[in-house]
Coordinates of C-alpha atoms in Angstrom, one line a residue:
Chain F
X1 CA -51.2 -44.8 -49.4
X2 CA -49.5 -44.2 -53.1
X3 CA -50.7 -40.9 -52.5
X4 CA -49.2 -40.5 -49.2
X5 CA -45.9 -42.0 -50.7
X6 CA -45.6 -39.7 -53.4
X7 CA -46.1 -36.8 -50.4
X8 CA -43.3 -37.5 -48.7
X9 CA -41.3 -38.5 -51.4
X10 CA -42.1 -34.9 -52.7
X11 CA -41.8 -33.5 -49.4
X12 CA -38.0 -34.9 -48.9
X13 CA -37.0 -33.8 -52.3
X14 CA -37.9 -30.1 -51.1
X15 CA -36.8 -30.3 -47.8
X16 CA -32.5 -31.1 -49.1
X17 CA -33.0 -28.5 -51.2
X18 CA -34.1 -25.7 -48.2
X19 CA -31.7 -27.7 -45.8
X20 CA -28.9 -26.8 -48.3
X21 CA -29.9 -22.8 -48.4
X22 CA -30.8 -23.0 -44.7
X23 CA -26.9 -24.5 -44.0
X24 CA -26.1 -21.0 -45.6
X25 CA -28.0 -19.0 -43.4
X26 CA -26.8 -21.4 -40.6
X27 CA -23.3 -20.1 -41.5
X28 CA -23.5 -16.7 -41.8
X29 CA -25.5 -16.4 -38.5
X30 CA -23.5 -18.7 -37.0
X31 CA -19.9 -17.3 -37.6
X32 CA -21.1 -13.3 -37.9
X33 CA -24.1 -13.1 -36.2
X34 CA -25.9 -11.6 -38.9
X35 CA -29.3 -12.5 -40.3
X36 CA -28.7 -12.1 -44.3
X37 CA -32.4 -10.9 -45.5
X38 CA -30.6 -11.2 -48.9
X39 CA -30.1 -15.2 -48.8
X40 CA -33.0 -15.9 -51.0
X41 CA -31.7 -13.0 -53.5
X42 CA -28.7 -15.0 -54.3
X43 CA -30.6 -18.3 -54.8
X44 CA -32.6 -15.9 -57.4
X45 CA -29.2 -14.8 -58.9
X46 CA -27.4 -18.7 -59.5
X47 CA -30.6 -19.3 -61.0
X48 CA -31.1 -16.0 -63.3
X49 CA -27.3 -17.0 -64.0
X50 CA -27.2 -20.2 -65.2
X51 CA -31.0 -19.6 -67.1
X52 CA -28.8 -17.4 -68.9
X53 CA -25.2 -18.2 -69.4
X54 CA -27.1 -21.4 -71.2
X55 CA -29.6 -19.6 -73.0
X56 CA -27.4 -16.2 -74.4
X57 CA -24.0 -17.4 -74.4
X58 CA -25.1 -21.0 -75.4
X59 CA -23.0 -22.8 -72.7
X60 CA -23.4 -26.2 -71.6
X61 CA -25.3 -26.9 -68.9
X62 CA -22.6 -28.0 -66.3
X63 CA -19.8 -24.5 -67.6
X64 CA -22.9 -22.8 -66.7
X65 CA -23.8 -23.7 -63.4
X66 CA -20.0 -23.7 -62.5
X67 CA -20.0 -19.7 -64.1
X68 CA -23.0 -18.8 -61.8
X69 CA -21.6 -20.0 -58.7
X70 CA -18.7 -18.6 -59.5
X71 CA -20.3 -15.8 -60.1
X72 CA -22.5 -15.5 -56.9
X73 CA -19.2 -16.1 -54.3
X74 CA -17.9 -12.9 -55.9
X75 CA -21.0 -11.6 -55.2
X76 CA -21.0 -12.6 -51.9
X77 CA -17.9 -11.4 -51.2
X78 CA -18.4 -7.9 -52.6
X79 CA -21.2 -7.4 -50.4
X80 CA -19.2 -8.9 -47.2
X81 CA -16.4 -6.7 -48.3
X82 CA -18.8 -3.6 -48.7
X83 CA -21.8 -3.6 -46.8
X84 CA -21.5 -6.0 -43.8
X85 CA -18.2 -5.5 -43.1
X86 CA -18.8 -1.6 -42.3
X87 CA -21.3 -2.7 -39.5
X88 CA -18.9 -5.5 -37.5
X89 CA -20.3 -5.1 -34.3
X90 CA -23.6 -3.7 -34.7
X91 CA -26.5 -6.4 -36.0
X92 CA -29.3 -4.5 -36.5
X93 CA -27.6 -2.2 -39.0
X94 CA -26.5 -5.2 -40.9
X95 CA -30.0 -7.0 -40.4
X96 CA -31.2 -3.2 -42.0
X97 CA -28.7 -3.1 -44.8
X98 CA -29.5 -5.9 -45.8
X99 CA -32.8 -5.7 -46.1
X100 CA -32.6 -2.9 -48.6
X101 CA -30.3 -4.5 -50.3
X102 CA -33.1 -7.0 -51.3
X103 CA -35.5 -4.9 -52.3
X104 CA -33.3 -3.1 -54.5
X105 CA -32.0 -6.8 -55.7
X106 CA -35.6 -8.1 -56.1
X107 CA -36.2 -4.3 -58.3
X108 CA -32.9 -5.3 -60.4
X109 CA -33.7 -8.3 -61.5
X110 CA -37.3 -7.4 -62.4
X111 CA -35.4 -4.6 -64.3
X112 CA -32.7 -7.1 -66.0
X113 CA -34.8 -10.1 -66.3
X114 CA -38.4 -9.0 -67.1
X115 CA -41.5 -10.5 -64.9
X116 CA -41.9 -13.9 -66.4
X117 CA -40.6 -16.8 -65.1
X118 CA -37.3 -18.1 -66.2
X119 CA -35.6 -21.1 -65.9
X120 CA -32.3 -22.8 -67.0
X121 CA -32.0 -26.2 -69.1
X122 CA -32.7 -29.4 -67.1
X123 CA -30.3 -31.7 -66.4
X124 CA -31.9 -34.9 -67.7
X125 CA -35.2 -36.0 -69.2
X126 CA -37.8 -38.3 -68.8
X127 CA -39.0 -40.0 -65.2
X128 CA -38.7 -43.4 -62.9
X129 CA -41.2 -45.3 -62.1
X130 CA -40.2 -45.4 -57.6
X131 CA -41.7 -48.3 -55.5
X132 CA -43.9 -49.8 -58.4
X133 CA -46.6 -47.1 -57.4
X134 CA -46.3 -44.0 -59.2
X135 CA -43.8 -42.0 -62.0
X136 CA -41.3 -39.2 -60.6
X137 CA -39.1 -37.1 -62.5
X138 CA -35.7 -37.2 -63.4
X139 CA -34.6 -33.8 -62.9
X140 CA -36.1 -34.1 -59.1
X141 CA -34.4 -36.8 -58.3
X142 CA -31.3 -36.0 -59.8
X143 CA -31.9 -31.9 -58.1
X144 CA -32.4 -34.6 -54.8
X145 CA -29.3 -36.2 -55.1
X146 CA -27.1 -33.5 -56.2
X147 CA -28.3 -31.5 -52.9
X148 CA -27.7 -34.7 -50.6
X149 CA -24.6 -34.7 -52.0
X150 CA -23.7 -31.2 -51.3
X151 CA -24.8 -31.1 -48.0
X152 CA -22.6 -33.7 -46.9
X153 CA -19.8 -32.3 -48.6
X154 CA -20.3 -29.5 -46.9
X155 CA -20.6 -30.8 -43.4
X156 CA -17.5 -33.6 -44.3
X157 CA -15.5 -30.2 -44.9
X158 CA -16.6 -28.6 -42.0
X159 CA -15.7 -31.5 -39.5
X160 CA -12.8 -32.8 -41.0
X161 CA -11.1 -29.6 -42.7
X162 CA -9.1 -26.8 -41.0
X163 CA -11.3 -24.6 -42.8
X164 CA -13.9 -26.6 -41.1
X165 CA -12.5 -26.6 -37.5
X166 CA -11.9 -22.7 -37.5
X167 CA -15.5 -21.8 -38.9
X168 CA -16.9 -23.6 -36.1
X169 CA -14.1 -22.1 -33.3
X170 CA -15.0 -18.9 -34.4
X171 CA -18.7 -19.4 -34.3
X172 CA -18.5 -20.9 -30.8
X173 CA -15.7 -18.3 -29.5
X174 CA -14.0 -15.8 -31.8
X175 CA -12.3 -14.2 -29.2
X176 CA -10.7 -16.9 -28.4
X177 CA -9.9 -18.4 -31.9
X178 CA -8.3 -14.7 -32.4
X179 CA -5.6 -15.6 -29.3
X180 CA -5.0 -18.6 -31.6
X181 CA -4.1 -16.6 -34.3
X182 CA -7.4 -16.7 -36.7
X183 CA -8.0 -13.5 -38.0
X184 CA -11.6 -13.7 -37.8
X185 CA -12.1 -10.8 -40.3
X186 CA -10.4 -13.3 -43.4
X187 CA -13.6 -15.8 -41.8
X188 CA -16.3 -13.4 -41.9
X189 CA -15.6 -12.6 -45.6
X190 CA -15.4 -15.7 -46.4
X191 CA -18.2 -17.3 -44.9
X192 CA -20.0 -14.7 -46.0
X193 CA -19.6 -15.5 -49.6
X194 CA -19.7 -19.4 -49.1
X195 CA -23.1 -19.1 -47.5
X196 CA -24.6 -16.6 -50.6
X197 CA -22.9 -20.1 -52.5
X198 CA -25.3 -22.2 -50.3
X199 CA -27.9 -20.3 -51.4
X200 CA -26.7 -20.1 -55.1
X201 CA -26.8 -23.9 -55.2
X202 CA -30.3 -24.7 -53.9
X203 CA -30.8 -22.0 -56.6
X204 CA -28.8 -23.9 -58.7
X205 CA -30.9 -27.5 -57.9
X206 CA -34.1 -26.0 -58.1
X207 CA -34.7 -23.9 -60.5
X208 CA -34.8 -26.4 -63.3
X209 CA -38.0 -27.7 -61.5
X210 CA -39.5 -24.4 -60.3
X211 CA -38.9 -21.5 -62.5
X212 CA -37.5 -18.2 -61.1
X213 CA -39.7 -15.2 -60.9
X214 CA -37.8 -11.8 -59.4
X215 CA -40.1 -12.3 -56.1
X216 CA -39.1 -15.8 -55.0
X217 CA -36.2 -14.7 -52.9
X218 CA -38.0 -13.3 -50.2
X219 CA -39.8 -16.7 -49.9
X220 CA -36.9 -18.1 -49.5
X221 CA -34.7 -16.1 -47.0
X222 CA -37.8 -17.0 -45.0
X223 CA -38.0 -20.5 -45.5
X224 CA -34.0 -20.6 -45.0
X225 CA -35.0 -18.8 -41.5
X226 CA -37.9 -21.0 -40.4
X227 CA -35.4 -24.0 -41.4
X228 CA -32.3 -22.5 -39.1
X229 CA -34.7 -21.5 -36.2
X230 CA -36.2 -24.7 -35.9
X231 CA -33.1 -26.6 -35.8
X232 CA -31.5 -24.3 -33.8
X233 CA -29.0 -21.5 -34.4
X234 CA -25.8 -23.1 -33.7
X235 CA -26.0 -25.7 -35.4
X236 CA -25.5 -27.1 -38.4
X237 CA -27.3 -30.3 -38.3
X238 CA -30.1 -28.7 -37.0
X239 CA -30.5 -26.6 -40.2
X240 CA -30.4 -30.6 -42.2
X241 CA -32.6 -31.8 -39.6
X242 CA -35.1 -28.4 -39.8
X243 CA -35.0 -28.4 -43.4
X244 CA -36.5 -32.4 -44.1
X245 CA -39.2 -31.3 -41.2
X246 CA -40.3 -28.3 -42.9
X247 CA -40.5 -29.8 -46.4
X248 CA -42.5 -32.7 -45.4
X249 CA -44.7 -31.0 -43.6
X250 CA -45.5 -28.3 -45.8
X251 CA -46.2 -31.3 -48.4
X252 CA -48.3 -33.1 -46.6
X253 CA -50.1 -29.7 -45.2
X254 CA -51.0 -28.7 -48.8
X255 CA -51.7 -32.2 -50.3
X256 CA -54.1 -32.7 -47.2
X257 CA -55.5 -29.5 -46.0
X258 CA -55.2 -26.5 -48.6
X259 CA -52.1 -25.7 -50.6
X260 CA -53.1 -21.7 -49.6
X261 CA -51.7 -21.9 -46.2
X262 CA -48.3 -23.2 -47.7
X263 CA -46.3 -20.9 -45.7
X264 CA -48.3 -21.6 -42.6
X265 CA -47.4 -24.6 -41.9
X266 CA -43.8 -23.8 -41.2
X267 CA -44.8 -21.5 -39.0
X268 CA -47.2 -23.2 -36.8
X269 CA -44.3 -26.3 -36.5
X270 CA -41.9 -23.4 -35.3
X271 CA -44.2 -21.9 -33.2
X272 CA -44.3 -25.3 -31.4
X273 CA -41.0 -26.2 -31.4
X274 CA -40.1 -22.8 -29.8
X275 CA -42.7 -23.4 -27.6
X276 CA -41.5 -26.5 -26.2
X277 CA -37.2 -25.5 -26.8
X278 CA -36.8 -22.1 -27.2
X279 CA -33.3 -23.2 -28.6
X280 CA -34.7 -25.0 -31.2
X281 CA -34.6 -28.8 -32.1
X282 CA -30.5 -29.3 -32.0
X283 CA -29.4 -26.0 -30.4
X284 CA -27.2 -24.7 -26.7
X285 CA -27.5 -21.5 -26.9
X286 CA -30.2 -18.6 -27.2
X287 CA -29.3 -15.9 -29.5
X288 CA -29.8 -12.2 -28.0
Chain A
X1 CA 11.8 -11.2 -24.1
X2 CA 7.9 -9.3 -22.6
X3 CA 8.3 -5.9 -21.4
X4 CA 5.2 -3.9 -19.9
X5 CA 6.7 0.0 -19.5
X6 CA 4.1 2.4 -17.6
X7 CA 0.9 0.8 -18.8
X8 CA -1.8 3.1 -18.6
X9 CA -5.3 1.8 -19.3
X10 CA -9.1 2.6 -19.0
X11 CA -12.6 1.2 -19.6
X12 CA -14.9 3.9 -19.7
X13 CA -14.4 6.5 -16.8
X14 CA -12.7 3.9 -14.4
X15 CA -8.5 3.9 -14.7
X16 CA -8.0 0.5 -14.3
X17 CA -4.3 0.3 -14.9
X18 CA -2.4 3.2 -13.7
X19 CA 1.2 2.7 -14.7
X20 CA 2.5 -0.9 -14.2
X21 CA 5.6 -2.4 -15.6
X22 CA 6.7 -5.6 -15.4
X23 CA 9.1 -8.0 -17.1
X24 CA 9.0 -11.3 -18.3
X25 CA 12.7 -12.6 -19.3
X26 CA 13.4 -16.2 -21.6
X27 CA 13.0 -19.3 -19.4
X28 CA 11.0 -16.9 -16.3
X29 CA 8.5 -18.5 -14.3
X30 CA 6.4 -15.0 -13.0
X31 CA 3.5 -14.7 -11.4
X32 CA 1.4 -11.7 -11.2
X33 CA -1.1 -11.5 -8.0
X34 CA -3.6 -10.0 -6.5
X35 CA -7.2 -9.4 -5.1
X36 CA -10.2 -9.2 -7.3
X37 CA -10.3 -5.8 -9.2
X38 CA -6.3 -5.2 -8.9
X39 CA -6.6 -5.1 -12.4
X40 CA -4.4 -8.4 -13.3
X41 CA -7.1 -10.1 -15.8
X42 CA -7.2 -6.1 -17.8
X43 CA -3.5 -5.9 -17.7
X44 CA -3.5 -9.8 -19.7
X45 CA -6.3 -8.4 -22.2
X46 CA -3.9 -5.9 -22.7
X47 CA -0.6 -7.9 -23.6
X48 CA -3.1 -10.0 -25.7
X49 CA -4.2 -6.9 -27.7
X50 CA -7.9 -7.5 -26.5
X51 CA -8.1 -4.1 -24.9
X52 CA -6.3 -0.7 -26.1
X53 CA -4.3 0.7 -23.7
X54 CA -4.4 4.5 -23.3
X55 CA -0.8 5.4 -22.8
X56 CA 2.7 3.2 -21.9
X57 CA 4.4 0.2 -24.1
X58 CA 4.3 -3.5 -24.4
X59 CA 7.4 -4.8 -25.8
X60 CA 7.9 -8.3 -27.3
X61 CA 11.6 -9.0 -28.3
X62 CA 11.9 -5.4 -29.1
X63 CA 8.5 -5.3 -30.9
X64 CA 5.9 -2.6 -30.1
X65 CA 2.7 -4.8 -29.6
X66 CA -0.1 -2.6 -28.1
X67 CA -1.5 -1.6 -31.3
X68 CA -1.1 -5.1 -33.3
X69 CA -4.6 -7.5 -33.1
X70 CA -5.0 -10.8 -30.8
X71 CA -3.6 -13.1 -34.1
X72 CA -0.9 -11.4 -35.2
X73 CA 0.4 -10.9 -31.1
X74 CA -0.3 -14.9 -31.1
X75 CA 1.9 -15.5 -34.4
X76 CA 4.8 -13.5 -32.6
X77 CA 4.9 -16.8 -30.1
X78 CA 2.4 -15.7 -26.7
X79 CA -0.5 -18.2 -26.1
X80 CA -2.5 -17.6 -23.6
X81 CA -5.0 -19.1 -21.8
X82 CA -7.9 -16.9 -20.9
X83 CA -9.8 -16.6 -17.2
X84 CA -12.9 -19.2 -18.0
X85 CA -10.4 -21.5 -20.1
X86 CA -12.5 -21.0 -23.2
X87 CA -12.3 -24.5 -24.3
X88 CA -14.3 -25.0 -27.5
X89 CA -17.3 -26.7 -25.5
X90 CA -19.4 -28.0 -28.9
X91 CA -16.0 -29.3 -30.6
X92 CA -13.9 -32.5 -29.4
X93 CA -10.6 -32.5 -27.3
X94 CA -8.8 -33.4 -30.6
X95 CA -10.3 -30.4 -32.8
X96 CA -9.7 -28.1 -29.3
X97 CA -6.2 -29.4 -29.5
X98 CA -5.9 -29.0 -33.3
X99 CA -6.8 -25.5 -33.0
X100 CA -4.1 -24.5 -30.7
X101 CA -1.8 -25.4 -33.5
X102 CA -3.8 -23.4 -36.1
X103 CA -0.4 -21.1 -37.0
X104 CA 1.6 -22.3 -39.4
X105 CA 5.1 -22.7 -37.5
X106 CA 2.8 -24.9 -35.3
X107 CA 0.7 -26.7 -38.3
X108 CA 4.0 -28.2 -39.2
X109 CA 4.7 -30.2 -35.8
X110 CA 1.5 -31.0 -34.8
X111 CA 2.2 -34.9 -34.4
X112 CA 5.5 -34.1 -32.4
X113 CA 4.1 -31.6 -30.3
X114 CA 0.3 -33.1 -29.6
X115 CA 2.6 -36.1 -28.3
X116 CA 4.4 -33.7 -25.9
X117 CA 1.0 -32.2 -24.7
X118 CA -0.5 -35.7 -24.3
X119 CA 2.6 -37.0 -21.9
X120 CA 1.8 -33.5 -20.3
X121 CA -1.5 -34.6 -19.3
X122 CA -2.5 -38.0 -20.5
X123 CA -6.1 -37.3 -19.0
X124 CA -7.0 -35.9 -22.2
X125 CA -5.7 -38.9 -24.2
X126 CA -8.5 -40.9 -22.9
X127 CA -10.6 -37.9 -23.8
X128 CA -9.5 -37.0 -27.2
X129 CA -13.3 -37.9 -29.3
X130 CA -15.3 -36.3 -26.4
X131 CA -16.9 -33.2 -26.3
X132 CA -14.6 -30.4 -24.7
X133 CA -17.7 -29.4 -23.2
X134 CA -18.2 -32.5 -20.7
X135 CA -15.3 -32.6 -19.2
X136 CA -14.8 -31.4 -16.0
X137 CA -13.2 -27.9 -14.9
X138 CA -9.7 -29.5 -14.5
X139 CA -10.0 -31.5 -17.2
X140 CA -10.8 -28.3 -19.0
X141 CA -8.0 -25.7 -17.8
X142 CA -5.6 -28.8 -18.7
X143 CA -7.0 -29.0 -22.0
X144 CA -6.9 -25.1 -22.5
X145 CA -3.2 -25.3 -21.1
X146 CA -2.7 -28.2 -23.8
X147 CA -3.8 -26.3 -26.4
X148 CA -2.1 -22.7 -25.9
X149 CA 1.2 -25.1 -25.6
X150 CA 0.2 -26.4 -29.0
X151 CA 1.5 -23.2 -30.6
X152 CA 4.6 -24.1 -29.4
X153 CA 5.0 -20.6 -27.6
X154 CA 7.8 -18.7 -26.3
X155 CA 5.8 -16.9 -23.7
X156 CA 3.0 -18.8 -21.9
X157 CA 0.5 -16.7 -20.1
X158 CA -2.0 -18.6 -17.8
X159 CA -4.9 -16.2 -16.3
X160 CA -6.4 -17.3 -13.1
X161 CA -5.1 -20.6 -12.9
X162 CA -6.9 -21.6 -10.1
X163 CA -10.2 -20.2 -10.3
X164 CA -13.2 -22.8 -9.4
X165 CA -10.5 -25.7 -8.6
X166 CA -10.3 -27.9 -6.3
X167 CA -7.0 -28.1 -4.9
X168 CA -5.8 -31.7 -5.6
X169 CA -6.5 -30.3 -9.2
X170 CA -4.5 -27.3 -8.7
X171 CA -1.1 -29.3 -7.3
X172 CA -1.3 -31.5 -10.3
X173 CA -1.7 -28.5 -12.6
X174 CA 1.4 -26.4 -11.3
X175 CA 3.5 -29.9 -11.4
X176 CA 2.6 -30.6 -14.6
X177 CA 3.6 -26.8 -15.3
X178 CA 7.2 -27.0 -13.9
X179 CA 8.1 -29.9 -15.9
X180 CA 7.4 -27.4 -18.7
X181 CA 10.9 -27.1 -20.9
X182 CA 12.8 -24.1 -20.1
X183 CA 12.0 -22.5 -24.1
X184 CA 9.0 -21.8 -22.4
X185 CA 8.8 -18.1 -20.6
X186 CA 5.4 -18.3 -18.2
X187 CA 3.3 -15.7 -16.9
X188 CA 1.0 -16.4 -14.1
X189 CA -2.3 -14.6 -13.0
X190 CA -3.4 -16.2 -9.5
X191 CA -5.5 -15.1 -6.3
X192 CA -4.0 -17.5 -5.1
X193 CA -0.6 -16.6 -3.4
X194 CA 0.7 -19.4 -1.6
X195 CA 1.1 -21.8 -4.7
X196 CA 1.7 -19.3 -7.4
X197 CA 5.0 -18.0 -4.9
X198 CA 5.9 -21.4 -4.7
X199 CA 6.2 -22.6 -8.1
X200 CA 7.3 -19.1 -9.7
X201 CA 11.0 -17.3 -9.1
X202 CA 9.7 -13.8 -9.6
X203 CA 6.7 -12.3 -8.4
X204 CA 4.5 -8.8 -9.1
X205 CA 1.7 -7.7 -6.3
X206 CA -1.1 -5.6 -8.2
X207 CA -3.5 -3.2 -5.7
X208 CA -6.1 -1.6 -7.8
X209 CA -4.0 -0.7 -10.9
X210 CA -0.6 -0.5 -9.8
X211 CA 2.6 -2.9 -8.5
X212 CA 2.4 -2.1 -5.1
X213 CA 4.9 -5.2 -4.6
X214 CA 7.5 -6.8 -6.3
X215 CA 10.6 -9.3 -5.8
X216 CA 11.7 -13.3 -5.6
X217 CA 9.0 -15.7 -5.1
X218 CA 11.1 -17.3 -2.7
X219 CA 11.9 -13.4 -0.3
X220 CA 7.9 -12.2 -0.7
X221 CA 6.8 -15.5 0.8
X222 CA 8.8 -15.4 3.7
X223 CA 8.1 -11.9 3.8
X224 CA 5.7 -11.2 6.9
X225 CA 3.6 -8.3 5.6
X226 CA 2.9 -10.5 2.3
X227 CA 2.3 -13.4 5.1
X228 CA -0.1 -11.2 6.8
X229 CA -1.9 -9.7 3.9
X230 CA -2.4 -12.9 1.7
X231 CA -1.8 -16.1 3.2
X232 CA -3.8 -15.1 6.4
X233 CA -1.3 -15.9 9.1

């Protein structure tokens, strides 16, 4: 029972944090249409980033993280600008592009950053004792909160906001939010680099628990994609949703079965949700 | 205030626009008619920048438009609403009708003109926290026309009014339409001949891609050849 507890608990605390990439993904699919196999890359960046704005430059903690998302929007928004932008209109060259563009990412950083793990100050120290059953650590639940937090800003802003309202018109009908008068280039771009910031902040959260090695990204783009297809592409709840489900029951998979089928386990949920709704948990519509 | 000058346009091999003009002056009610495949939803695409045309000009207030994009033709002051309404189905009435006023000569009324739209149709008052999505297809073209007439445009073009209807729905639509303050320049598409003649003073016939008719409302509907053709009698 304590055991099963401290599962979950575990399995919650991982599941905000891929919610919060998978919202990225959620946006950039949602809005563009194009499947980013870069995502995780940029989680890999905020955390290379902020490992070493506070290591080198000897920055606190909080400038740091605030330089490395700073850092990765630019990014993002170089990329949009230069790479994605030249295939408008044609998904499976973006969906190519950037699939190189991660392996040459992934190559960079093992170039830049070397092959051992790296990982940026935490936050706080020590741990609580939850429920009167076992001991959990600051940082995680701090990494929690911080990503609860972030995901509901970002789903306030996108329900209450103008930005909010034309993200979502143009991911239901950009034709139609272009009679309006939305240019729906100016949205691309910049949903483009706020989901690479999505990304950056699970990044962010994370890598004070789990180090970053230059390989991780891939994991992650994949997660992030398990996480949007489960809850269903078009929406952004879903990817919340998609993102608990697939934490907890990757936890409990490896606390209970083997921790060498970690991956698996997302799969065989998706497998059966797909089976059952093709449009996933929360979704209308079926993507070509 | 709209002038269409020997449109020429093509998708692919097929000419689907061969040459049509048409005007639209400040305060005009005009409706453009005819069958399926005369052309009339290419030649709106067109106005709206949606589709290239191949030759000709579209004029608005002196301004070339056939080269600009949807938004910036929008920020001139034409709304439109498109065949299939195009309501935001996954967002509520309110953020539909918020849209409409996305520009930002429109941003800055919003409360004084989503209170004109709402005595328009005060259907969508009840409505305003429901998903555009469930309502039904009247409920839907009147939220579409609510929202183009939250840009507060000078030119209002509605494409296939009618389509999918019923016609109790129809009647209230076109009286809610001529209470419509004469800033207001409209634009018509409609199969439906009887009712768009009625409520508009100037008409245009389209037959695959050209005006094969034009002239008062009031003179084409008693005309018997029109009579004949399309109101079946």
């Amino acid at each position: 029972m304590v055991d099963l507890l401290l599962y979950l608990t575990n399995g919650i605390v991982m599941g905000t944090s891929y919610a919060l990439c998978a919202l990225g993904v959620a946006l950039v699919v949602g809005v563009m249409r194009v499947i980013n196999f870069a995502h995780g890359e940029f989680y890999v960046l905020a955390g290379y980033l902020s490992a070493t704005f506070a290591s080198a430059l000897h920055l606190g903690i909080f400038p740091s993280i605030a330089m490395s998302i700073l850092c990765v929007f630019f990014v993002g928004l170089v990329v949009e600008r230069f790479l994605i932008r030249p295939t408008y209109g044609n998904e499976m060259y973006s969906l190519i592009i950037t699939f190189i563009l991660y392996i040459i990412v992934e190559n960079l950083y093992l170039f830049i950053f070397g092959p051992y793990p790296q990982k940026p100050p935490n936050w706080v120290s020590g741990s609580q004792n939850l429920f009167g059953l076992f001991y959990y650590g600051n940082q995680r639940l701090v990494s929690f909160v911080t990503a609860a937090l972030l995901i509901s800003i970002f789903l306030v802003v996108l329900h209450k906001t103008w930005l909010g309202r034309v993200i979502r018109a143009v991911a239901i009908d950009r034709e139609m939010a272009s009679l309006l008068g939305v240019n729906p280039t100016r949205i691309n771009f910049f949903s483009f680099g706020l989901g690479c910031v999505l990304a950056g902040a699970a990044g962010i959260v994370l890598t004070p628990i789990f180090p970053v090695v230059p390989t991780v990204g891939v994991g992650i783009s994949l997660t992030a994609f398990v996480v949007v297809v489960l809850g269903g592409m078009d929406s952004f709840l879903g990817a919340v949703v998609g993102g608990l489900i697939l934490g907890i029951v990757e936890n409990l998979g490896v606390a209970y079965i083997s921790s060498g089928y970690k991956h698996l386990f997302g799969f065989v949920i998706l497998i059966l949700v797909l089976f059952l709704k093709p449009t996933g948990l929360f979704g209308h519509r079926q993507f070509q | 205030m709209l002038v269409v000058h020997n449109v020429h346009l093509d998708i692919g091999e097929n000419l689907i626009l061969k040459g049509i003009s048409l005007q639209v002056g400040k305060g005009e009610r005009i409706a453009v008619l005819g069958a399926n495949g005369a052309g009339k939803t290419s030649l709106i695409k067109a106005i709206m920048g949606l589709l290239p045309i191949k030759s000709g000009q579209i004029l608005f207030n002196g301004k070339k438009i056939h080269s600009l994009p949807p938004y910036e033709i929008a920020e001139l002051g034409i709304a439109c609403v498109p065949e299939g309404r195009r309501v935001f189905a996954d967002m509520t009435v309110k953020d539909n009708l918020l849209m409409g006023a996305y520009l930002p000569h429109a941003r800055n009324k919003i409360k004084e003109t989503i209170d004109q739209v709402l005595s328009l149709f005060p259907i969508l008052k009840e409505r305003m926290n429901q998903r555009a999505g469930t309502l039904s297809g009247g409920e839907q073209q009147m939220l579409a026309i609510g929202r183009a007439m939250m840009s507060r445009p000078q030119l209002l073009i509605i494409d296939e009014l009618s389509l999918g209807l019923a016609p109790v729905v129809v009647q209230e639509i076109y009286r809610v339409i001529s209470k419509l303050s004469e800033d207001v320049s409209l634009l018509i598409v409609e199969q439906n001949v009887e009712i768009a003649l009625n409520n508009t003073n100037f008409a245009y016939i389209l037959e695959v891609g050209s005006v094969v008719r034009k002239g008062k409302s009031s003179d084409l509907l008693r005309d018997p050849s029109i009579k004949e053709a399309y109101l079946g009698m």
